[in-house]
Tab-separated table of C-alpha atoms in Angstrom:
chain	number	residue	atom	x	y	z
Z	224	MET	CA	0.044	0.034	0.073
Z	225	ASN	CA	1.048	3.507	-0.074
Z	226	SER	CA	1.604	5.761	3.081
Z	227	GLU	CA	-0.467	5.041	5.853
Z	228	GLU	CA	-0.198	8.333	7.580
Z	229	GLU	CA	-3.183	9.662	6.415
Z	230	PHE	CA	-6.644	10.827	7.677
Z	231	TYR	CA	-8.876	7.599	8.513
Z	232	ASP	CA	-12.105	8.499	6.556
Z	233	ALA	CA	-15.601	6.680	6.498
Z	234	GLU	CA	-16.935	8.543	3.653
Z	235	THR	CA	-17.905	6.738	0.726
Z	236	GLY	CA	-15.874	8.364	-2.016
Z	237	LEU	CA	-18.508	7.079	-4.260
Z	238	GLU	CA	-20.258	9.621	-6.513
Z	239	SER	CA	-23.943	9.329	-5.125
Z	240	ASP	CA	-26.319	11.645	-3.974
Z	241	ASP	CA	-28.040	9.624	-1.332
Z	242	SER	CA	-25.004	9.163	0.930
Z	243	CYS	CA	-26.073	9.672	4.977
Z	244	GLU	CA	-22.343	8.615	5.846
Z	245	VAL	CA	-20.243	10.308	8.762
Z	246	SER	CA	-16.743	11.127	7.885
Z	247	PHE	CA	-14.269	10.808	11.262
Z	248	LYS	CA	-12.062	13.428	9.358
Z	249	ASP	CA	-14.457	15.830	10.616
Z	250	ALA	CA	-14.024	14.827	14.355
Z	251	LEU	CA	-10.278	14.847	14.324
Z	252	VAL	CA	-8.624	16.075	17.578
Z	253	GLU	CA	-5.909	17.325	18.679
Z	254	ASP	CA	-3.766	14.835	20.903
Z	255	SER	CA	0.048	15.310	21.822
Z	256	GLY	CA	0.606	11.594	21.859
Z	257	THR	CA	-0.417	11.157	18.267
Z	258	THR	CA	0.076	14.274	16.256
Z	259	ARG	CA	3.063	15.619	14.289
Z	260	GLN	CA	4.371	19.070	15.359
Z	261	ASN	CA	2.168	20.372	12.339
Z	262	GLY	CA	-0.986	19.255	13.938
Z	263	VAL	CA	-1.850	16.412	11.643
Z	264	TRP	CA	-2.558	13.030	12.827
Z	265	GLU	CA	-0.414	10.081	11.966
Z	266	ARG	CA	-0.970	6.118	12.264
Z	267	ARG	CA	1.091	4.479	15.057
Z	268	LYS	CA	4.204	2.692	14.428
Z	269	VAL	CA	4.518	0.516	17.359
Z	270	LEU	CA	1.886	-1.153	19.802
Z	271	PRO	CA	1.151	0.275	23.470
Z	272	ALA	CA	3.249	-2.683	24.862
Z	273	ASP	CA	5.697	-5.375	24.260
Z	274	MET	CA	4.671	-9.002	23.426
Z	275	ILE	CA	3.679	-10.811	26.758
Z	276	SER	CA	6.002	-13.735	27.560
Z	277	ARG	CA	4.842	-17.059	26.908
Z	278	ASN	CA	7.900	-18.770	28.646
Z	279	ASN	CA	6.044	-19.734	31.801
Z	280	PHE	CA	3.115	-21.109	30.082
Z	281	SER	CA	2.746	-24.687	28.736
Z	282	MET	CA	0.575	-25.423	25.511
Z	283	TRP	CA	0.975	-28.975	25.948
Z	284	SER	CA	-1.038	-29.088	29.096
Z	285	ILE	CA	-3.771	-27.786	26.862
Z	286	LEU	CA	-3.480	-30.033	23.752
Z	287	LYS	CA	-2.126	-33.284	25.003
Z	288	LYS	CA	-5.587	-34.483	24.807
Z	289	CYS	CA	-6.419	-33.091	21.587
Z	290	ILE	CA	-4.416	-34.628	19.133
Z	291	GLY	CA	-6.284	-35.180	16.049
Z	292	MET	CA	-9.205	-33.274	16.970
Z	293	GLU	CA	-10.666	-30.100	15.844
Z	294	LEU	CA	-9.778	-27.134	17.923
Z	295	SER	CA	-12.398	-24.379	17.271
Z	296	LYS	CA	-14.215	-25.649	20.715
Z	297	ILE	CA	-11.103	-25.514	22.864
Z	298	ALA	CA	-10.487	-22.815	24.906
Z	299	MET	CA	-7.108	-21.714	24.894
Z	300	PRO	CA	-5.147	-19.315	27.409
Z	301	VAL	CA	-5.146	-15.712	26.373
Z	302	VAL	CA	-1.461	-15.660	26.807
Z	303	PHE	CA	-1.218	-17.589	23.319
Z	304	ASN	CA	-3.373	-14.714	21.622
Z	305	GLU	CA	-1.986	-11.778	20.030
Z	306	PRO	CA	-4.001	-8.642	20.406
Z	307	LEU	CA	-5.807	-8.984	16.912
Z	308	SER	CA	-9.709	-10.222	16.488
Z	309	PHE	CA	-9.479	-12.927	13.744
Z	310	LEU	CA	-11.688	-10.383	11.691
Z	311	GLN	CA	-8.900	-7.840	12.110
Z	312	ARG	CA	-6.482	-10.569	10.702
Z	313	ILE	CA	-8.711	-10.962	7.445
Z	314	SER	CA	-8.532	-7.187	7.263
Z	315	GLU	CA	-4.599	-7.913	6.366
Z	316	TYR	CA	-5.343	-9.496	3.069
Z	317	MET	CA	-5.497	-5.876	2.150
Z	318	GLU	CA	-2.233	-4.618	2.780
Z	319	HIS	CA	-1.519	-4.889	-0.941
Z	320	THR	CA	-4.414	-3.478	-2.295
Z	321	HIS	CA	-2.387	-1.525	-4.809
Z	322	LEU	CA	-2.093	-4.594	-6.803
Z	323	ILE	CA	-5.667	-4.902	-7.330
Z	324	HIS	CA	-5.830	-1.214	-8.549
Z	325	ASN	CA	-3.004	-1.991	-10.598
Z	326	ALA	CA	-5.127	-5.091	-12.290
Z	327	CYS	CA	-7.996	-2.588	-12.818
Z	328	SER	CA	-5.792	-0.483	-15.099
Z	329	LEU	CA	-4.604	-3.212	-17.169
Z	330	SER	CA	-6.303	-4.010	-20.860
Z	331	ASP	CA	-5.044	-7.831	-21.220
Z	332	SER	CA	-6.737	-10.220	-19.304
Z	333	ILE	CA	-3.569	-12.518	-19.023
Z	334	ASP	CA	-1.754	-9.394	-17.659
Z	335	ARG	CA	-4.863	-8.944	-15.003
Z	336	MET	CA	-4.615	-12.621	-13.998
Z	337	GLN	CA	-0.714	-12.491	-13.165
Z	338	VAL	CA	-1.351	-9.345	-10.946
Z	339	VAL	CA	-4.401	-10.778	-9.200
Z	340	ALA	CA	-2.359	-14.021	-8.632
Z	341	ALA	CA	0.297	-12.093	-6.925
Z	342	PHE	CA	-2.508	-10.202	-4.890
Z	343	ALA	CA	-3.703	-13.917	-3.941
Z	344	VAL	CA	-0.180	-14.772	-2.611
Z	345	SER	CA	0.409	-11.301	-0.600
Z	346	ALA	CA	-2.877	-11.721	1.116
Z	347	VAL	CA	-0.976	-14.449	3.142
Z	348	ALA	CA	2.504	-13.079	3.297
Z	349	SER	CA	1.709	-11.467	6.749
Z	350	GLN	CA	1.276	-14.665	8.442
Z	351	TRP	CA	4.814	-15.346	8.354
Z	352	GLU	CA	6.422	-15.776	11.833
Z	353	ARG	CA	2.951	-14.653	13.126
Z	354	THR	CA	2.849	-17.581	15.906
Z	355	GLY	CA	0.227	-15.804	18.000
Z	356	LYS	CA	-3.300	-16.883	17.968
Z	357	PRO	CA	-5.892	-13.977	17.221
Z	358	PHE	CA	-8.660	-13.777	19.507
Z	359	ASN	CA	-11.873	-15.856	18.052
Z	360	PRO	CA	-14.651	-13.194	17.230
Z	361	LEU	CA	-17.859	-13.369	19.323
Z	362	LEU	CA	-21.053	-13.971	17.471
Z	363	GLY	CA	-22.000	-10.321	16.084
Z	364	GLU	CA	-18.532	-9.082	16.441
Z	365	THR	CA	-17.571	-6.559	13.464
Z	366	TYR	CA	-14.586	-4.824	12.281
Z	367	GLU	CA	-14.471	-1.898	9.831
Z	368	LEU	CA	-11.550	-0.470	8.141
Z	369	THR	CA	-11.467	2.664	5.768
Z	370	ARG	CA	-8.280	3.363	4.072
Z	371	GLU	CA	-9.170	6.794	1.737
Z	372	GLU	CA	-5.527	7.069	0.945
Z	373	ASP	CA	-5.652	3.370	-0.707
Z	374	GLY	CA	-9.157	4.005	-2.291
Z	375	TYR	CA	-11.146	1.237	-0.267
Z	376	ARG	CA	-13.297	0.337	2.726
Z	377	LEU	CA	-14.069	-3.087	4.584
Z	378	ILE	CA	-16.709	-4.443	6.670
Z	379	SER	CA	-16.556	-7.966	8.410
Z	380	GLU	CA	-18.944	-9.888	10.749
Z	381	GLN	CA	-18.981	-12.798	13.031
Z	382	VAL	CA	-21.850	-14.474	11.196
Z	383	SER	CA	-21.435	-18.045	13.238
Z	384	HIS	CA	-19.953	-19.445	16.396
Z	385	HIS	CA	-20.436	-22.969	16.367
Z	386	PRO	CA	-18.913	-23.277	13.640
Z	387	PRO	CA	-17.067	-20.342	13.381
Z	388	ILE	CA	-17.875	-18.738	10.221
Z	389	SER	CA	-16.506	-15.117	9.298
Z	390	ALA	CA	-17.711	-13.151	6.273
Z	391	PHE	CA	-16.056	-10.043	4.900
Z	392	HIS	CA	-16.566	-7.144	2.077
Z	393	ALA	CA	-14.178	-4.951	0.938
Z	394	GLU	CA	-15.045	-2.165	-2.041
Z	395	SER	CA	-13.044	0.549	-3.681
Z	396	LEU	CA	-13.966	4.167	-2.796
Z	397	LYS	CA	-14.272	4.536	-6.653
Z	398	PRO	CA	-16.161	2.110	-8.691
Z	399	GLU	CA	-13.305	-0.294	-9.341
Z	400	PHE	CA	-13.532	-3.459	-7.788
Z	401	GLU	CA	-14.847	-5.579	-5.010
Z	402	PHE	CA	-13.425	-8.216	-2.704
Z	403	HIS	CA	-15.453	-10.467	-0.751
Z	404	GLY	CA	-15.166	-14.109	0.800
Z	405	THR	CA	-16.644	-16.328	3.918
Z	406	ILE	CA	-13.766	-18.034	6.016
Z	407	TYR	CA	-14.320	-21.132	8.355
Z	408	PRO	CA	-10.845	-22.151	9.421
Z	409	LYS	CA	-10.562	-25.894	10.458
Z	410	LEU	CA	-7.819	-26.250	13.265
Z	411	LYS	CA	-6.445	-29.255	13.810
Z	412	PHE	CA	-3.524	-30.556	16.183
Z	413	TRP	CA	-1.237	-33.242	15.218
Z	414	GLY	CA	1.135	-33.642	18.238
Z	415	LYS	CA	4.111	-31.614	16.876
Z	416	SER	CA	2.011	-29.071	14.829
Z	417	VAL	CA	-1.345	-27.283	14.586
Z	418	GLU	CA	-2.766	-27.537	11.004
Z	419	ALA	CA	-5.233	-24.872	9.654
Z	420	GLU	CA	-7.323	-25.735	6.635
Z	421	PRO	CA	-8.721	-22.010	5.527
Z	422	LYS	CA	-12.390	-23.448	4.152
Z	423	GLY	CA	-14.102	-20.548	2.046
Z	424	THR	CA	-13.930	-18.761	-1.340
Z	425	MET	CA	-12.357	-15.309	-2.203
Z	426	THR	CA	-14.082	-13.562	-4.683
Z	427	LEU	CA	-12.460	-10.424	-6.523
Z	428	GLU	CA	-14.610	-8.688	-9.181
Z	429	LEU	CA	-12.943	-6.161	-11.252
Z	430	LEU	CA	-16.349	-3.843	-12.311
Z	431	LYS	CA	-14.657	-2.115	-15.468
Z	432	HIS	CA	-13.849	-5.342	-16.867
Z	433	LYS	CA	-16.869	-7.431	-15.584
Z	434	GLU	CA	-14.580	-10.283	-14.443
Z	435	ALA	CA	-14.814	-12.345	-11.329
Z	436	TYR	CA	-12.194	-14.317	-10.053
Z	437	THR	CA	-12.443	-16.746	-7.385
Z	438	TRP	CA	-9.835	-18.991	-5.311
Z	439	THR	CA	-9.155	-20.730	-1.642
Z	440	ASN	CA	-6.262	-20.235	0.257
Z	441	PRO	CA	-3.420	-22.562	1.115
Z	442	MET	CA	-2.915	-24.658	3.833
Z	443	CYS	CA	-1.050	-23.497	6.632
Z	444	CYS	CA	0.691	-25.123	9.277
Z	445	VAL	CA	2.517	-23.876	12.760
Z	446	HIS	CA	5.208	-26.194	13.405
Z	447	ASN	CA	6.751	-27.193	17.194
Z	448	ILE	CA	3.792	-26.278	19.501
Z	449	ILE	CA	5.341	-28.019	22.279
Z	450	LEU	CA	9.083	-27.895	22.014
Z	451	GLY	CA	11.654	-25.929	19.685
Z	452	LYS	CA	10.968	-22.395	17.844
Z	453	LEU	CA	7.628	-21.929	16.259
Z	454	TRP	CA	7.632	-21.530	12.871
Z	455	ILE	CA	5.051	-21.640	9.667
Z	456	GLU	CA	4.487	-22.993	6.202
Z	457	GLN	CA	1.858	-22.684	3.477
Z	458	TYR	CA	1.433	-25.380	1.265
Z	459	GLY	CA	-1.131	-26.901	-1.097
Z	460	THR	CA	-2.320	-25.834	-4.365
Z	461	VAL	CA	-4.320	-22.438	-4.919
Z	462	GLU	CA	-6.393	-22.276	-8.283
Z	463	ILE	CA	-7.670	-19.180	-9.456
Z	464	VAL	CA	-10.267	-18.643	-12.208
Z	465	ASN	CA	-11.482	-15.976	-14.145
Z	466	HIS	CA	-14.986	-17.039	-14.512
Z	467	SER	CA	-15.582	-14.168	-17.347
Z	468	THR	CA	-12.905	-15.523	-19.526
Z	469	GLY	CA	-11.976	-18.998	-18.632
Z	470	ASP	CA	-8.335	-17.879	-17.851
Z	471	LYS	CA	-6.777	-19.856	-14.660
Z	472	CYS	CA	-4.036	-19.578	-12.704
Z	473	VAL	CA	-2.568	-22.822	-10.574
Z	474	LEU	CA	-0.456	-21.966	-8.134
Z	475	ASN	CA	1.496	-24.511	-5.807
Z	476	PHE	CA	2.663	-23.513	-2.492
Z	477	ARG	CA	5.338	-26.122	-1.731
Z	478	PRO	CA	5.928	-27.727	1.740
Z	479	CYS	CA	9.065	-27.449	3.394
Z	480	GLY	CA	10.575	-30.702	1.866
Z	481	LEU	CA	13.468	-32.852	3.374
Z	482	PHE	CA	16.454	-30.274	3.042
Z	483	GLY	CA	14.517	-27.424	3.130
Z	484	LYS	CA	14.835	-26.312	-0.524
Z	485	GLU	CA	11.371	-25.585	-1.230
Z	486	LEU	CA	10.640	-23.702	1.926
Z	487	HIS	CA	8.209	-20.647	1.208
Z	488	LYS	CA	8.393	-21.308	-2.486
Z	489	VAL	CA	5.225	-20.651	-4.777
Z	490	GLU	CA	5.157	-21.931	-8.431
Z	491	GLY	CA	2.569	-21.885	-10.900
Z	492	TYR	CA	1.440	-21.225	-14.312
Z	493	ILE	CA	-1.559	-19.017	-16.459
Z	494	GLN	CA	-3.343	-20.837	-18.966
Z	495	ASP	CA	-6.159	-19.633	-20.869
Z	496	LYS	CA	-9.760	-21.526	-21.816
Z	497	SER	CA	-7.955	-23.754	-24.098
Z	498	LYS	CA	-5.225	-24.903	-21.678
Z	499	LYS	CA	-2.366	-22.762	-23.708
Z	500	LYS	CA	0.093	-21.686	-21.094
Z	501	HIS	CA	0.834	-18.139	-21.417
Z	502	ARG	CA	2.817	-17.215	-18.266
Z	503	VAL	CA	4.882	-19.006	-15.482
Z	504	ILE	CA	4.485	-17.387	-12.107
Z	505	TYR	CA	7.611	-18.160	-9.307
Z	506	GLY	CA	8.653	-16.558	-6.138
Z	507	LYS	CA	8.168	-17.157	-2.447
Z	508	TRP	CA	5.251	-16.120	-0.401
Z	509	THR	CA	7.235	-14.462	2.119
Z	510	GLU	CA	9.490	-12.313	-0.354
Z	511	CYS	CA	8.297	-11.378	-3.842
Z	512	MET	CA	6.558	-13.036	-6.928
Z	513	TYR	CA	7.780	-12.823	-10.733
Z	514	SER	CA	6.158	-13.493	-13.946
Z	515	VAL	CA	8.230	-15.232	-16.965
Z	516	ASP	CA	7.577	-16.561	-20.534
Z	517	PRO	CA	7.154	-20.159	-20.321
Z	518	LYS	CA	9.532	-20.953	-22.774
Z	519	LEU	CA	12.134	-18.756	-20.996
Z	520	TYR	CA	11.367	-20.761	-17.723
Z	521	ASP	CA	11.544	-23.937	-19.388
Z	522	VAL	CA	15.175	-23.017	-20.600
Z	523	SER	CA	16.055	-21.659	-17.161
Z	524	LYS	CA	15.192	-24.708	-15.344
Z	525	LYS	CA	17.024	-26.990	-17.918
Z	526	ALA	CA	20.333	-25.024	-17.611
Z	527	GLU	CA	19.644	-25.310	-13.644
Z	528	LYS	CA	19.287	-28.746	-13.634
Z	529	LYS	CA	22.400	-29.366	-15.550
Z	530	ALA	CA	24.535	-26.765	-13.735
Z	531	GLY	CA	22.973	-28.546	-10.302
Z	532	GLY	CA	24.688	-31.732	-10.368
Z	533	ASN	CA	25.035	-33.087	-7.065
Z	534	ALA	CA	24.216	-29.810	-5.252
Z	535	ARG	CA	20.793	-31.629	-3.449
Z	536	LYS	CA	23.283	-33.833	-2.006
Z	537	GLN	CA	25.367	-31.293	-0.588
Z	538	LYS	CA	22.449	-29.445	1.181
Z	539	PRO	CA	22.518	-29.868	4.787
Z	540	GLU	CA	19.442	-31.868	6.548
Z	541	ASN	CA	17.730	-28.609	7.946
Z	542	CYS	CA	14.178	-30.031	8.027
Z	543	ALA	CA	14.958	-32.837	10.598
Z	544	GLU	CA	12.039	-35.352	11.677
Z	545	GLY	CA	13.178	-35.825	14.888
Z	546	ASP	CA	11.296	-36.666	17.946
Z	547	GLU	CA	11.568	-33.391	19.637
Z	548	ALA	CA	11.172	-30.794	17.321
Z	549	ASP	CA	10.721	-29.855	13.411
Z	550	GLU	CA	13.522	-27.618	12.809
Z	551	MET	CA	12.989	-25.062	10.523
Z	552	PRO	CA	15.646	-24.281	7.854
Z	553	ASP	CA	18.036	-21.484	8.694
Z	554	VAL	CA	16.671	-18.988	6.253
Z	555	GLN	CA	20.121	-17.230	5.646
Z	556	ASP	CA	21.341	-20.843	4.302
Z	557	CYS	CA	18.292	-21.080	1.928
Z	558	GLU	CA	18.545	-19.593	-1.307
Z	559	THR	CA	16.738	-16.395	-2.068
Z	560	VAL	CA	14.572	-16.374	-5.062
Z	561	THR	CA	16.376	-16.686	-8.317
Z	562	VAL	CA	15.335	-14.475	-11.093
Z	563	ILE	CA	15.265	-15.666	-14.309
Z	564	PRO	CA	16.502	-13.517	-16.920
Z	565	GLY	CA	12.971	-11.480	-18.796
Z	566	SER	CA	11.065	-11.936	-15.844
Z	567	ALA	CA	8.704	-9.241	-14.400
Z	568	LEU	CA	8.378	-8.174	-10.936
Z	569	LEU	CA	4.714	-8.628	-9.564
Z	570	TRP	CA	5.065	-7.737	-6.075
Z	571	LYS	CA	7.640	-7.689	-3.152
Z	572	ILE	CA	6.933	-7.825	0.369
Z	573	ARG	CA	7.278	-4.743	2.564
Z	574	PRO	CA	10.250	-4.995	5.535
Z	575	ARG	CA	9.119	-5.533	9.051
Z	576	PRO	CA	9.227	-2.408	11.833
Z	577	PRO	CA	12.311	-2.411	13.634
Z	578	LYS	CA	10.558	-3.966	16.674
Z	579	SER	CA	8.321	-6.373	15.104
Z	580	GLU	CA	9.833	-9.456	16.976
Z	581	GLN	CA	8.605	-7.883	20.169
Z	582	MET	CA	5.358	-6.648	18.895
Z	583	TYR	CA	4.064	-10.211	17.897
Z	584	ASN	CA	5.972	-10.063	14.728
Z	585	PHE	CA	3.233	-7.521	13.334
Z	586	THR	CA	3.719	-5.863	10.230
Z	587	SER	CA	3.432	-2.021	10.073
Z	588	PHE	CA	-0.133	-2.734	8.416
Z	589	ALA	CA	-0.895	-4.816	11.490
Z	590	MET	CA	0.215	-2.358	14.015
Z	591	THR	CA	-2.205	-0.091	13.184
Z	592	LEU	CA	-5.464	-2.128	12.825
Z	593	ASN	CA	-6.639	-1.998	16.658
Z	594	GLU	CA	-5.974	1.861	16.979
Z	595	LEU	CA	-8.980	3.976	17.785
Z	596	GLU	CA	-8.010	7.029	15.387
Z	597	PRO	CA	-9.367	10.411	16.755
Z	598	GLY	CA	-12.880	10.904	16.944
Z	599	MET	CA	-13.686	7.129	16.021
Z	600	GLU	CA	-15.075	5.813	19.093
Z	601	GLY	CA	-18.307	7.919	19.037
Z	602	LEU	CA	-18.899	6.889	15.348
Z	603	LEU	CA	-17.986	3.209	15.624
Z	604	ALA	CA	-20.437	0.053	15.896
Z	605	PRO	CA	-20.306	-1.154	19.236
Z	606	THR	CA	-19.659	-4.331	18.078
Z	607	ASP	CA	-16.236	-3.229	16.674
Z	608	CYS	CA	-13.602	-5.441	18.146
Z	609	ARG	CA	-11.499	-2.377	18.731
Z	610	LEU	CA	-13.954	-2.144	21.703
Z	611	ARG	CA	-13.322	-5.349	22.983
Z	612	PRO	CA	-12.034	-4.922	26.615
Z	613	ASP	CA	-10.042	-8.349	26.604
Z	614	LEU	CA	-8.214	-7.729	23.412
Z	615	LYS	CA	-7.877	-3.776	24.617
Z	616	ALA	CA	-6.033	-5.470	27.820
Z	617	MET	CA	-3.857	-7.778	25.953
Z	618	GLU	CA	-2.688	-4.975	23.655
Z	619	ASP	CA	-1.844	-3.126	26.799
Z	620	GLY	CA	0.323	-5.894	28.371
Z	621	ASP	CA	-2.435	-6.543	30.951
Z	622	LEU	CA	-2.356	-10.784	30.879
Z	623	ASP	CA	-4.893	-10.872	33.974
Z	624	GLY	CA	-7.016	-8.030	32.862
Z	625	ALA	CA	-7.366	-9.734	29.240
Z	626	SER	CA	-7.826	-13.310	31.122
Z	627	VAL	CA	-10.700	-11.903	33.110
Z	628	GLU	CA	-12.540	-10.183	30.478
Z	629	LYS	CA	-12.087	-12.851	28.060
Z	630	GLU	CA	-13.659	-15.228	30.642
Z	631	ARG	CA	-16.675	-12.574	31.335
Z	632	LEU	CA	-17.154	-12.436	27.483
Z	633	GLU	CA	-17.219	-15.795	26.828
Z	634	GLU	CA	-19.658	-16.503	29.907
Z	635	LYS	CA	-21.861	-13.675	28.381
Z	636	GLN	CA	-21.924	-15.315	25.080
Z	637	ARG	CA	-22.766	-18.793	26.588
Z	638	ALA	CA	-25.565	-16.999	28.682
Z	639	ALA	CA	-27.050	-15.158	25.551
Z	640	ARG	CA	-27.152	-18.629	23.755
Z	641	LYS	CA	-28.780	-20.250	26.606
Z	642	GLU	CA	-31.372	-17.405	26.704
Z	643	ARG	CA	-31.910	-17.627	22.900
Z	644	SER	CA	-32.465	-21.447	22.978
Z	645	LYS	CA	-34.954	-21.380	25.804
Z	646	ASP	CA	-36.983	-18.504	24.072
Z	647	GLU	CA	-36.485	-20.766	20.580
Z	648	GLU	CA	-34.947	-17.876	19.251
Z	649	GLU	CA	-32.735	-17.629	15.950
Z	650	TRP	CA	-29.466	-15.379	15.752
Z	651	ASN	CA	-30.077	-12.701	12.921
Z	652	THR	CA	-27.061	-11.416	11.334
Z	653	ARG	CA	-26.926	-7.709	10.873
Z	654	TRP	CA	-24.630	-6.990	7.814
Z	655	PHE	CA	-24.802	-10.355	6.012
Z	656	GLN	CA	-27.067	-13.147	4.853
Z	657	MET	CA	-26.607	-16.536	3.461
Z	658	GLY	CA	-27.019	-16.589	-0.362
Z	659	THR	CA	-25.523	-18.186	-3.653
Z	660	ASN	CA	-22.045	-16.699	-5.179
Z	661	PRO	CA	-23.296	-16.065	-8.425
Z	662	HIS	CA	-19.677	-17.022	-9.898
Z	663	THR	CA	-19.197	-20.394	-8.268
Z	664	GLY	CA	-23.164	-21.513	-7.371
Z	665	ASN	CA	-21.956	-22.559	-3.943
Z	666	GLU	CA	-23.591	-21.060	-0.788
Z	667	ASP	CA	-21.824	-17.737	0.581
Z	668	TRP	CA	-22.356	-15.231	3.202
Z	669	LEU	CA	-23.096	-12.211	1.074
Z	670	TYR	CA	-22.854	-8.124	2.332
Z	671	THR	CA	-26.383	-6.589	2.431
Z	672	GLY	CA	-25.285	-2.923	2.717
Z	673	GLY	CA	-26.218	-0.574	4.999
Z	674	TYR	CA	-23.292	-0.713	7.259
Z	675	PHE	CA	-21.561	2.835	6.461
Z	676	GLU	CA	-24.795	4.585	6.962
Z	677	ARG	CA	-24.104	4.110	10.566
Z	678	ASN	CA	-27.686	2.909	11.890
Z	679	PHE	CA	-26.284	0.873	14.662
Z	680	VAL	CA	-29.732	1.244	17.045
Z	681	GLU	CA	-30.300	-2.447	16.730
Z	682	SER	CA	-26.833	-3.799	17.185
Z	683	PRO	CA	-26.310	-6.519	19.815
Z	684	ASN	CA	-24.785	-5.782	23.276
Z	685	ILE	CA	-21.761	-8.083	22.976
Z	686	TYR	CA	-19.333	-6.498	25.422
């Protein structure tokens, strides 16, 4: 994205005569702790407190009875959380929104597809080294994010608690794109690792081109839950389909492999509806993605294979299969992306901020997601997760307060569920309804509109 040091503005930016929306820009106030000398407010670059240490806590005591089980119903101590709700974690898909704007500006469908593919990879890049668990959203919890400087706004809602389902809808402030999806992650513990299957479909619509792309995210695995250093890998096949042209991009997120040579690698290709390959996509989801002509790719791979000889045998066996820990290959010893001559750079990750390791390995973008901008509190929906007391206590470094509030909120949620059950009352979602995704034909939670008109009178009291 571009600079994040601008005003938070909830105006639509759409050319419409019937907008009833309120802008945070009009409510800005002076605060010596959050302004520059010229009085202009800027987004924060650090969290209020450093990460809470987990050294004195054992995850094994919680997980030893859960091997092979689905973890969504397992209550985890708050110390293993990071101070963001899962709804906020979803909004990190938007960190590289400039790629969508770029795709909207291109005239060729293959060119658009390769940029959309880069966006799909960039959407999971922030997960690298993010080993903290986001807070489970409460039923009815919401999160809004408006970034006028980057030309979009987003609203998400927790539409189901059992099973946990989150729905989001993002749209450009000018009529360029809509990006929406439903996510219901399946988490399983396998003894030394936790595997996350991100069920749900991502849908990106480029309005000018009347195109719709859909895909699902790759599998994610957190290694060394019990012993050793935590590390993350993404793996699996991601298939991006352009439902308007029949173009398809198939991306393979490669697992670490025995020698660690495949760690973080992503490779794939773009083909048209006649299955002719037009471009090869390659790179690492933690670094960058490139595009190259398939013939140049094949020539490079043949030369690499010929020159490699016995290089594989000389590679140290870093991805051990020991009983105590799955050792992560030393990133410094692993090759970075080797650029094939004739390649075009599609996307490159931004460096983490200086104190990221002490702040849950957050990106600069993530640092800002729980921030209450001046004038915002009075305009937010009362269900917005920035107002969650347990999450705020965690962010402030108050572990005891976070634990107490988390337990209180969970008990309040259970009591509300029992009351609805007694009265035979069904939960009604506020901003999303179950419908049919017009591009896949599958059931999907779709945004019904109206959030940014800020009529929150009927919002549930969840905090």
